[in-house]
mmCIF file of C-alpha atoms in Angstrom:
data_model
loop_
_atom_site.group_PDB
_atom_site.id
_atom_site.type_symbol
_atom_site.label_atom_id
_atom_site.label_comp_id
_atom_site.label_asym_id
_atom_site.label_seq_id
_atom_site.Cartn_x
_atom_site.Cartn_y
_atom_site.Cartn_z
ATOM 1 C CA MET A 1 0.171 -0.035 0.028
ATOM 2 C CA ILE A 2 1.392 3.388 -0.996
ATOM 3 C CA ARG A 3 0.722 6.363 1.353
ATOM 4 C CA ALA A 4 0.180 9.541 -0.409
ATOM 5 C CA LEU A 5 -0.285 13.187 0.841
ATOM 6 C CA VAL A 6 -1.732 16.083 -1.087
ATOM 7 C CA VAL A 7 -0.287 19.584 -0.636
ATOM 8 C CA ASP A 8 -2.106 22.505 -2.310
ATOM 9 C CA ASP A 9 -3.313 25.922 -1.182
ATOM 10 C CA GLU A 10 -6.462 25.741 -3.329
ATOM 11 C CA PRO A 11 -9.247 23.828 -1.590
ATOM 12 C CA LEU A 12 -10.950 22.580 -4.791
ATOM 13 C CA ALA A 13 -7.495 21.319 -6.092
ATOM 14 C CA ARG A 14 -7.011 19.581 -2.937
ATOM 15 C CA GLU A 15 -10.374 17.928 -2.926
ATOM 16 C CA ARG A 16 -10.064 16.778 -6.657
ATOM 17 C CA LEU A 17 -6.700 15.196 -5.855
ATOM 18 C CA MET A 18 -8.036 13.301 -2.845
ATOM 19 C CA ALA A 19 -11.057 12.112 -4.694
ATOM 20 C CA LEU A 20 -8.809 10.711 -7.442
ATOM 21 C CA LEU A 21 -6.565 8.974 -5.035
ATOM 22 C CA ARG A 22 -9.551 7.303 -3.015
ATOM 23 C CA LYS A 23 -10.513 5.671 -6.386
ATOM 24 C CA GLU A 24 -7.219 3.924 -6.866
ATOM 25 C CA LYS A 25 -6.410 0.547 -5.507
ATOM 26 C CA GLY A 26 -3.079 0.137 -3.664
ATOM 27 C CA ILE A 27 -3.160 3.880 -2.568
ATOM 28 C CA THR A 28 -4.026 5.349 0.817
ATOM 29 C CA ALA A 29 -4.657 9.091 0.804
ATOM 30 C CA ILE A 30 -3.393 9.924 4.354
ATOM 31 C CA GLY A 31 -4.683 13.504 4.065
ATOM 32 C CA ALA A 32 -4.043 16.989 2.634
ATOM 33 C CA CYS A 33 -2.092 20.094 3.694
ATOM 34 C CA ALA A 34 -2.998 23.748 2.501
ATOM 35 C CA ASP A 35 0.415 25.147 2.928
ATOM 36 C CA ALA A 36 4.130 24.113 2.897
ATOM 37 C CA PRO A 37 4.889 24.542 6.594
ATOM 38 C CA SER A 38 2.198 22.228 7.612
ATOM 39 C CA ALA A 39 3.215 19.717 4.905
ATOM 40 C CA LEU A 40 6.753 19.843 6.166
ATOM 41 C CA GLU A 41 5.694 18.807 9.732
ATOM 42 C CA ARG A 42 3.323 16.124 8.388
ATOM 43 C CA ILE A 43 5.888 14.655 6.027
ATOM 44 C CA ALA A 44 8.414 14.405 8.995
ATOM 45 C CA ARG A 45 5.715 12.908 11.284
ATOM 46 C CA GLU A 46 4.012 10.376 8.905
ATOM 47 C CA ARG A 47 6.766 9.717 6.201
ATOM 48 C CA PRO A 48 4.436 9.316 3.144
ATOM 49 C CA GLU A 49 5.936 7.645 0.244
ATOM 50 C CA LEU A 50 4.079 9.959 -2.366
ATOM 51 C CA VAL A 51 3.398 13.584 -2.170
ATOM 52 C CA PHE A 52 1.374 15.555 -4.755
ATOM 53 C CA LEU A 53 2.812 18.907 -4.400
ATOM 54 C CA ASP A 54 1.558 22.422 -5.749
ATOM 55 C CA ILE A 55 4.459 24.679 -6.585
ATOM 56 C CA GLN A 56 2.963 28.204 -6.269
ATOM 57 C CA MET A 57 1.890 28.530 -2.657
ATOM 58 C CA PRO A 58 2.134 31.477 -0.012
ATOM 59 C CA GLU A 59 4.918 31.535 2.469
ATOM 60 C CA MET A 60 6.983 28.803 0.615
ATOM 61 C CA THR A 61 6.947 27.347 -2.908
ATOM 62 C CA GLY A 62 6.705 23.485 -3.360
ATOM 63 C CA LEU A 63 10.221 23.605 -4.697
ATOM 64 C CA GLU A 64 11.576 25.272 -1.680
ATOM 65 C CA LEU A 65 9.741 22.670 0.424
ATOM 66 C CA VAL A 66 11.445 19.836 -1.308
ATOM 67 C CA ARG A 67 14.868 21.417 -0.658
ATOM 68 C CA ARG A 68 14.135 21.581 2.996
ATOM 69 C CA LEU A 69 13.127 18.018 3.447
ATOM 70 C CA GLY A 70 16.693 16.915 4.097
ATOM 71 C CA ARG A 71 17.420 13.051 3.940
ATOM 72 C CA HIS A 72 13.914 11.518 4.001
ATOM 73 C CA VAL A 73 12.418 12.831 0.672
ATOM 74 C CA PRO A 74 9.319 11.202 -0.643
ATOM 75 C CA HIS A 75 8.616 10.612 -4.153
ATOM 76 C CA ILE A 76 7.316 13.924 -5.484
ATOM 77 C CA VAL A 77 4.665 14.736 -8.148
ATOM 78 C CA PHE A 78 4.443 18.418 -8.727
ATOM 79 C CA VAL A 79 0.993 19.784 -9.654
ATOM 80 C CA THR A 80 0.726 23.239 -11.147
ATOM 81 C CA ALA A 81 -0.644 25.576 -13.744
ATOM 82 C CA TYR A 82 2.673 26.813 -14.696
ATOM 83 C CA ALA A 83 4.907 24.937 -17.260
ATOM 84 C CA GLU A 84 8.058 26.878 -16.694
ATOM 85 C CA HIS A 85 9.056 25.354 -13.530
ATOM 86 C CA ALA A 86 9.237 21.811 -15.020
ATOM 87 C CA PRO A 87 13.125 21.854 -15.591
ATOM 88 C CA GLU A 88 13.744 22.828 -12.042
ATOM 89 C CA ALA A 89 11.059 20.226 -10.723
ATOM 90 C CA PHE A 90 12.919 17.398 -12.751
ATOM 91 C CA ASP A 91 16.245 18.598 -11.576
ATOM 92 C CA LEU A 92 14.863 17.702 -7.980
ATOM 93 C CA GLU A 93 14.154 14.156 -9.357
ATOM 94 C CA ALA A 94 10.320 14.616 -9.571
ATOM 95 C CA VAL A 95 8.278 11.467 -10.372
ATOM 96 C CA ASP A 96 6.106 13.802 -12.813
ATOM 97 C CA TYR A 97 4.867 17.163 -13.438
ATOM 98 C CA LEU A 98 1.210 17.461 -13.732
ATOM 99 C CA LEU A 99 -0.077 20.593 -15.516
ATOM 100 C CA LYS A 100 -3.516 21.856 -14.482
ATOM 101 C CA PRO A 101 -6.024 20.981 -15.732
ATOM 102 C CA PHE A 102 -5.492 17.355 -16.145
ATOM 103 C CA ASP A 103 -7.900 14.548 -16.744
ATOM 104 C CA ARG A 104 -8.050 11.202 -14.909
ATOM 105 C CA ALA A 105 -6.222 9.359 -17.804
ATOM 106 C CA ARG A 106 -3.264 11.740 -17.388
ATOM 107 C CA PHE A 107 -3.486 11.264 -13.506
ATOM 108 C CA GLN A 108 -3.388 7.465 -13.861
ATOM 109 C CA ARG A 109 -0.284 7.673 -16.137
ATOM 110 C CA THR A 110 1.385 9.541 -13.365
ATOM 111 C CA LEU A 111 0.462 7.108 -10.807
ATOM 112 C CA GLU A 112 1.857 4.297 -12.755
ATOM 113 C CA ARG A 113 5.142 6.148 -12.992
ATOM 114 C CA ALA A 114 5.105 6.680 -9.306
ATOM 115 C CA ARG A 115 4.251 2.934 -8.552
ATOM 116 C CA ALA A 116 7.228 2.024 -10.671
ATOM 117 C CA ARG A 117 9.621 4.473 -8.948
ATOM 118 C CA ILE A 118 8.448 3.390 -5.589
ATOM 119 C CA ARG A 119 8.640 -0.478 -6.393
ATOM 120 C CA SER A 120 12.268 0.175 -7.506
ATOM 121 C CA SER A 121 12.963 2.199 -4.321
ATOM 122 C CA ARG A 122 11.621 -0.645 -2.045
ATOM 123 C CA ASP A 123 13.589 -3.278 -3.845
ATOM 124 C CA ALA A 124 16.694 -1.215 -3.390
ATOM 125 C CA THR A 125 15.976 -0.659 0.350
ATOM 126 C CA LEU A 126 15.191 -4.423 0.778
ATOM 127 C CA THR A 127 18.657 -5.286 -0.768
ATOM 128 C CA GLU A 128 20.477 -2.879 1.427
ATOM 129 C CA ARG A 129 18.702 -4.200 4.691
ATOM 130 C CA LEU A 130 19.729 -7.875 3.628
ATOM 131 C CA GLU A 131 23.270 -6.898 2.911
ATOM 132 C CA ARG A 132 23.564 -5.134 6.148
ATOM 133 C CA LEU A 133 22.002 -8.347 7.827
ATOM 134 C CA ALA A 134 24.632 -10.558 6.031
ATOM 135 C CA ALA A 135 27.340 -8.227 7.184
ATOM 136 C CA SER A 136 26.155 -8.374 10.876
ATOM 137 C CA LEU A 137 26.120 -12.328 10.714
ATOM 138 C CA GLY A 138 29.754 -12.403 9.459
ATOM 139 C CA HIS A 139 31.437 -12.040 12.976
ATOM 140 C CA ASP A 140 34.499 -13.878 12.017
ATOM 141 C CA ARG A 141 37.352 -12.282 10.374
ATOM 142 C CA HIS A 142 37.281 -14.680 7.341
ATOM 143 C CA LEU A 143 34.238 -14.625 4.829
ATOM 144 C CA THR A 144 31.738 -17.122 5.959
ATOM 145 C CA ARG A 145 29.370 -16.597 3.045
ATOM 146 C CA PHE A 146 29.109 -14.883 -0.273
ATOM 147 C CA VAL A 147 26.177 -12.251 -0.991
ATOM 148 C CA ILE A 148 24.930 -12.413 -4.446
ATOM 149 C CA ARG A 149 22.614 -9.491 -5.531
ATOM 150 C CA THR A 150 20.088 -9.954 -8.370
ATOM 151 C CA ALA A 151 17.143 -7.466 -9.115
ATOM 152 C CA GLY A 152 15.186 -7.107 -5.777
ATOM 153 C CA SER A 153 16.709 -10.112 -3.997
ATOM 154 C CA VAL A 154 19.877 -11.271 -2.212
ATOM 155 C CA THR A 155 21.100 -14.810 -2.222
ATOM 156 C CA PHE A 156 23.578 -16.315 0.318
ATOM 157 C CA VAL A 157 26.169 -18.860 -0.659
ATOM 158 C CA PRO A 158 27.896 -20.372 2.403
ATOM 159 C CA ALA A 159 31.676 -20.487 1.846
ATOM 160 C CA ASP A 160 31.863 -23.979 3.161
ATOM 161 C CA GLU A 161 29.909 -25.095 0.134
ATOM 162 C CA VAL A 162 32.251 -23.649 -2.387
ATOM 163 C CA ARG A 163 34.593 -26.277 -4.070
ATOM 164 C CA HIS A 164 36.721 -23.858 -6.133
ATOM 165 C CA ILE A 165 36.569 -20.395 -7.512
ATOM 166 C CA THR A 166 37.491 -18.912 -11.114
ATOM 167 C CA ALA A 167 37.748 -15.586 -12.592
ATOM 168 C CA GLU A 168 35.630 -14.342 -15.384
ATOM 169 C CA GLY A 169 36.088 -10.746 -16.437
ATOM 170 C CA ASN A 170 34.935 -8.464 -13.557
ATOM 171 C CA TYR A 171 33.295 -11.400 -11.727
ATOM 172 C CA VAL A 172 34.383 -14.555 -9.788
ATOM 173 C CA VAL A 173 32.491 -17.738 -10.320
ATOM 174 C CA LEU A 174 31.703 -19.831 -7.280
ATOM 175 C CA HIS A 175 31.615 -23.587 -8.026
ATOM 176 C CA THR A 176 29.380 -25.629 -5.578
ATOM 177 C CA ALA A 177 27.713 -28.938 -5.875
ATOM 178 C CA ALA A 178 24.514 -27.106 -6.875
ATOM 179 C CA GLY A 179 26.167 -25.399 -9.759
ATOM 180 C CA THR A 180 27.757 -22.051 -10.351
ATOM 181 C CA ARG A 181 27.048 -18.441 -9.169
ATOM 182 C CA MET A 182 28.783 -15.296 -10.145
ATOM 183 C CA VAL A 183 29.683 -12.540 -7.853
ATOM 184 C CA ARG A 184 31.093 -9.271 -8.940
ATOM 185 C CA GLY A 185 34.654 -8.727 -7.611
ATOM 186 C CA THR A 186 38.320 -9.674 -8.104
ATOM 187 C CA MET A 187 40.228 -12.759 -7.309
ATOM 188 C CA ALA A 188 42.643 -10.735 -5.019
ATOM 189 C CA SER A 189 39.750 -9.259 -3.007
ATOM 190 C CA VAL A 190 38.074 -12.560 -2.546
ATOM 191 C CA GLU A 191 41.440 -14.231 -1.688
ATOM 192 C CA GLN A 192 42.116 -11.633 0.995
ATOM 193 C CA ARG A 193 38.758 -12.378 2.825
ATOM 194 C CA LEU A 194 39.008 -16.270 2.596
ATOM 195 C CA ASP A 195 40.259 -18.469 5.424
ATOM 196 C CA PRO A 196 43.838 -19.366 4.142
ATOM 197 C CA ALA A 197 43.512 -22.648 6.194
ATOM 198 C CA LEU A 198 40.629 -23.664 4.044
ATOM 199 C CA PHE A 199 41.174 -22.134 0.554
ATOM 200 C CA LEU A 200 44.435 -21.579 -1.467
ATOM 201 C CA ARG A 201 44.888 -19.625 -4.782
ATOM 202 C CA ILE A 202 47.012 -21.637 -7.208
ATOM 203 C CA SER A 203 46.901 -19.429 -10.160
ATOM 204 C CA ARG A 204 45.806 -15.969 -11.324
ATOM 205 C CA SER A 205 42.344 -17.265 -12.161
ATOM 206 C CA ALA A 206 41.737 -20.134 -9.686
ATOM 207 C CA ILE A 207 41.169 -20.653 -5.969
ATOM 208 C CA VAL A 208 40.567 -24.182 -4.503
ATOM 209 C CA ARG A 209 39.329 -25.624 -1.398
ATOM 210 C CA ILE A 210 42.185 -27.471 0.088
ATOM 211 C CA ALA A 211 39.852 -30.406 1.321
ATOM 212 C CA GLU A 212 38.637 -30.678 -2.251
ATOM 213 C CA VAL A 213 41.973 -31.603 -3.771
ATOM 214 C CA LYS A 214 42.281 -35.237 -4.748
ATOM 215 C CA GLU A 215 45.226 -35.471 -6.985
ATOM 216 C CA MET A 216 48.144 -33.337 -8.188
ATOM 217 C CA ARG A 217 50.286 -34.206 -11.350
ATOM 218 C CA PRO A 218 53.160 -32.243 -12.769
ATOM 219 C CA HIS A 219 52.642 -30.395 -15.953
ATOM 220 C CA PHE A 220 55.344 -28.221 -17.533
ATOM 221 C CA ASN A 221 57.916 -25.708 -16.138
ATOM 222 C CA GLY A 222 56.762 -26.319 -12.559
ATOM 223 C CA ASP A 223 53.070 -26.112 -13.135
ATOM 224 C CA TYR A 224 50.666 -28.775 -11.873
ATOM 225 C CA VAL A 225 47.403 -30.031 -12.907
ATOM 226 C CA VAL A 226 45.126 -30.086 -9.818
ATOM 227 C CA THR A 227 42.161 -32.615 -9.859
ATOM 228 C CA LEU A 228 39.462 -32.055 -7.412
ATOM 229 C CA LYS A 229 37.189 -34.698 -5.699
ATOM 230 C CA ASP A 230 34.380 -34.062 -8.263
ATOM 231 C CA GLY A 231 36.820 -34.509 -11.220
ATOM 232 C CA THR A 232 37.340 -30.939 -12.000
ATOM 233 C CA LYS A 233 40.930 -30.310 -13.225
ATOM 234 C CA VAL A 234 42.582 -26.864 -12.498
ATOM 235 C CA ARG A 235 46.005 -25.857 -13.637
ATOM 236 C CA SER A 236 48.276 -24.160 -11.330
ATOM 237 C CA GLY A 237 50.542 -21.145 -12.279
ATOM 238 C CA ARG A 238 54.252 -20.961 -12.039
ATOM 239 C CA THR A 239 54.125 -17.604 -9.906
ATOM 240 C CA TYR A 240 52.121 -19.680 -7.366
ATOM 241 C CA ALA A 241 54.484 -22.405 -6.769
ATOM 242 C CA ALA A 242 54.928 -21.653 -3.092
ATOM 243 C CA ALA A 243 51.228 -22.098 -2.716
ATOM 244 C CA VAL A 244 51.132 -25.439 -4.536
ATOM 245 C CA ALA A 245 54.022 -26.446 -2.345
ATOM 246 C CA ARG A 246 51.573 -26.050 0.681
ATOM 247 C CA LEU A 247 49.328 -28.692 -1.047
ATOM 248 C CA LEU A 248 52.177 -30.969 -1.472
ATOM 249 C CA GLU A 249 53.166 -30.812 2.214
ATOM 250 C CA SER A 250 49.527 -31.181 3.599
#
């Protein structure tokens, strides 16, 4: 449910907007304000997600009101009879600019834009919260889970399910029994966060879980072909000879 507030100094304009909002599903019209100061107070108190805001009002314009909102700015639809304020309104990232007079079809197009913007904002907020939760759960110094962001969701992959990791462009690929998942990042950044007692980087593009290594065979020039328990073969790099020596000793 989207909570919407109307701000307009004209009584008829306020009443019409409230009437239009009441006809829409998924919208709760929480009330109307006749001036900017009372709107500032109500926005701070009730935190509506959507505000239909007149521009030309006594004491303070709608544009000035938005600039005073600080961090918690709702999604704004400017409603006015004056077209010349449109560039400034969109500089303030307004959802839309409704020119009076407007019909219900135009109003509903504005609402669709607002709904899309609010859905996107809610998805981003959910993602941020889940990432903060993931960070708060990671009490250990070493990485215990990978966080994979997709549109509107976050998936967790426990580090102890990862058999080996490879590089692919600006991403690393996590190989697990269930398949592969891609995470944006570099091999260096991932290597720094993994427990070195459990994972070992054996080349520029490969990290293996030590417990998954089944066999090692010499290749050329000091390189090795490392075979994992699932049959995957990973070639080591010459510059990682010291790391490979750890495998030979374990």
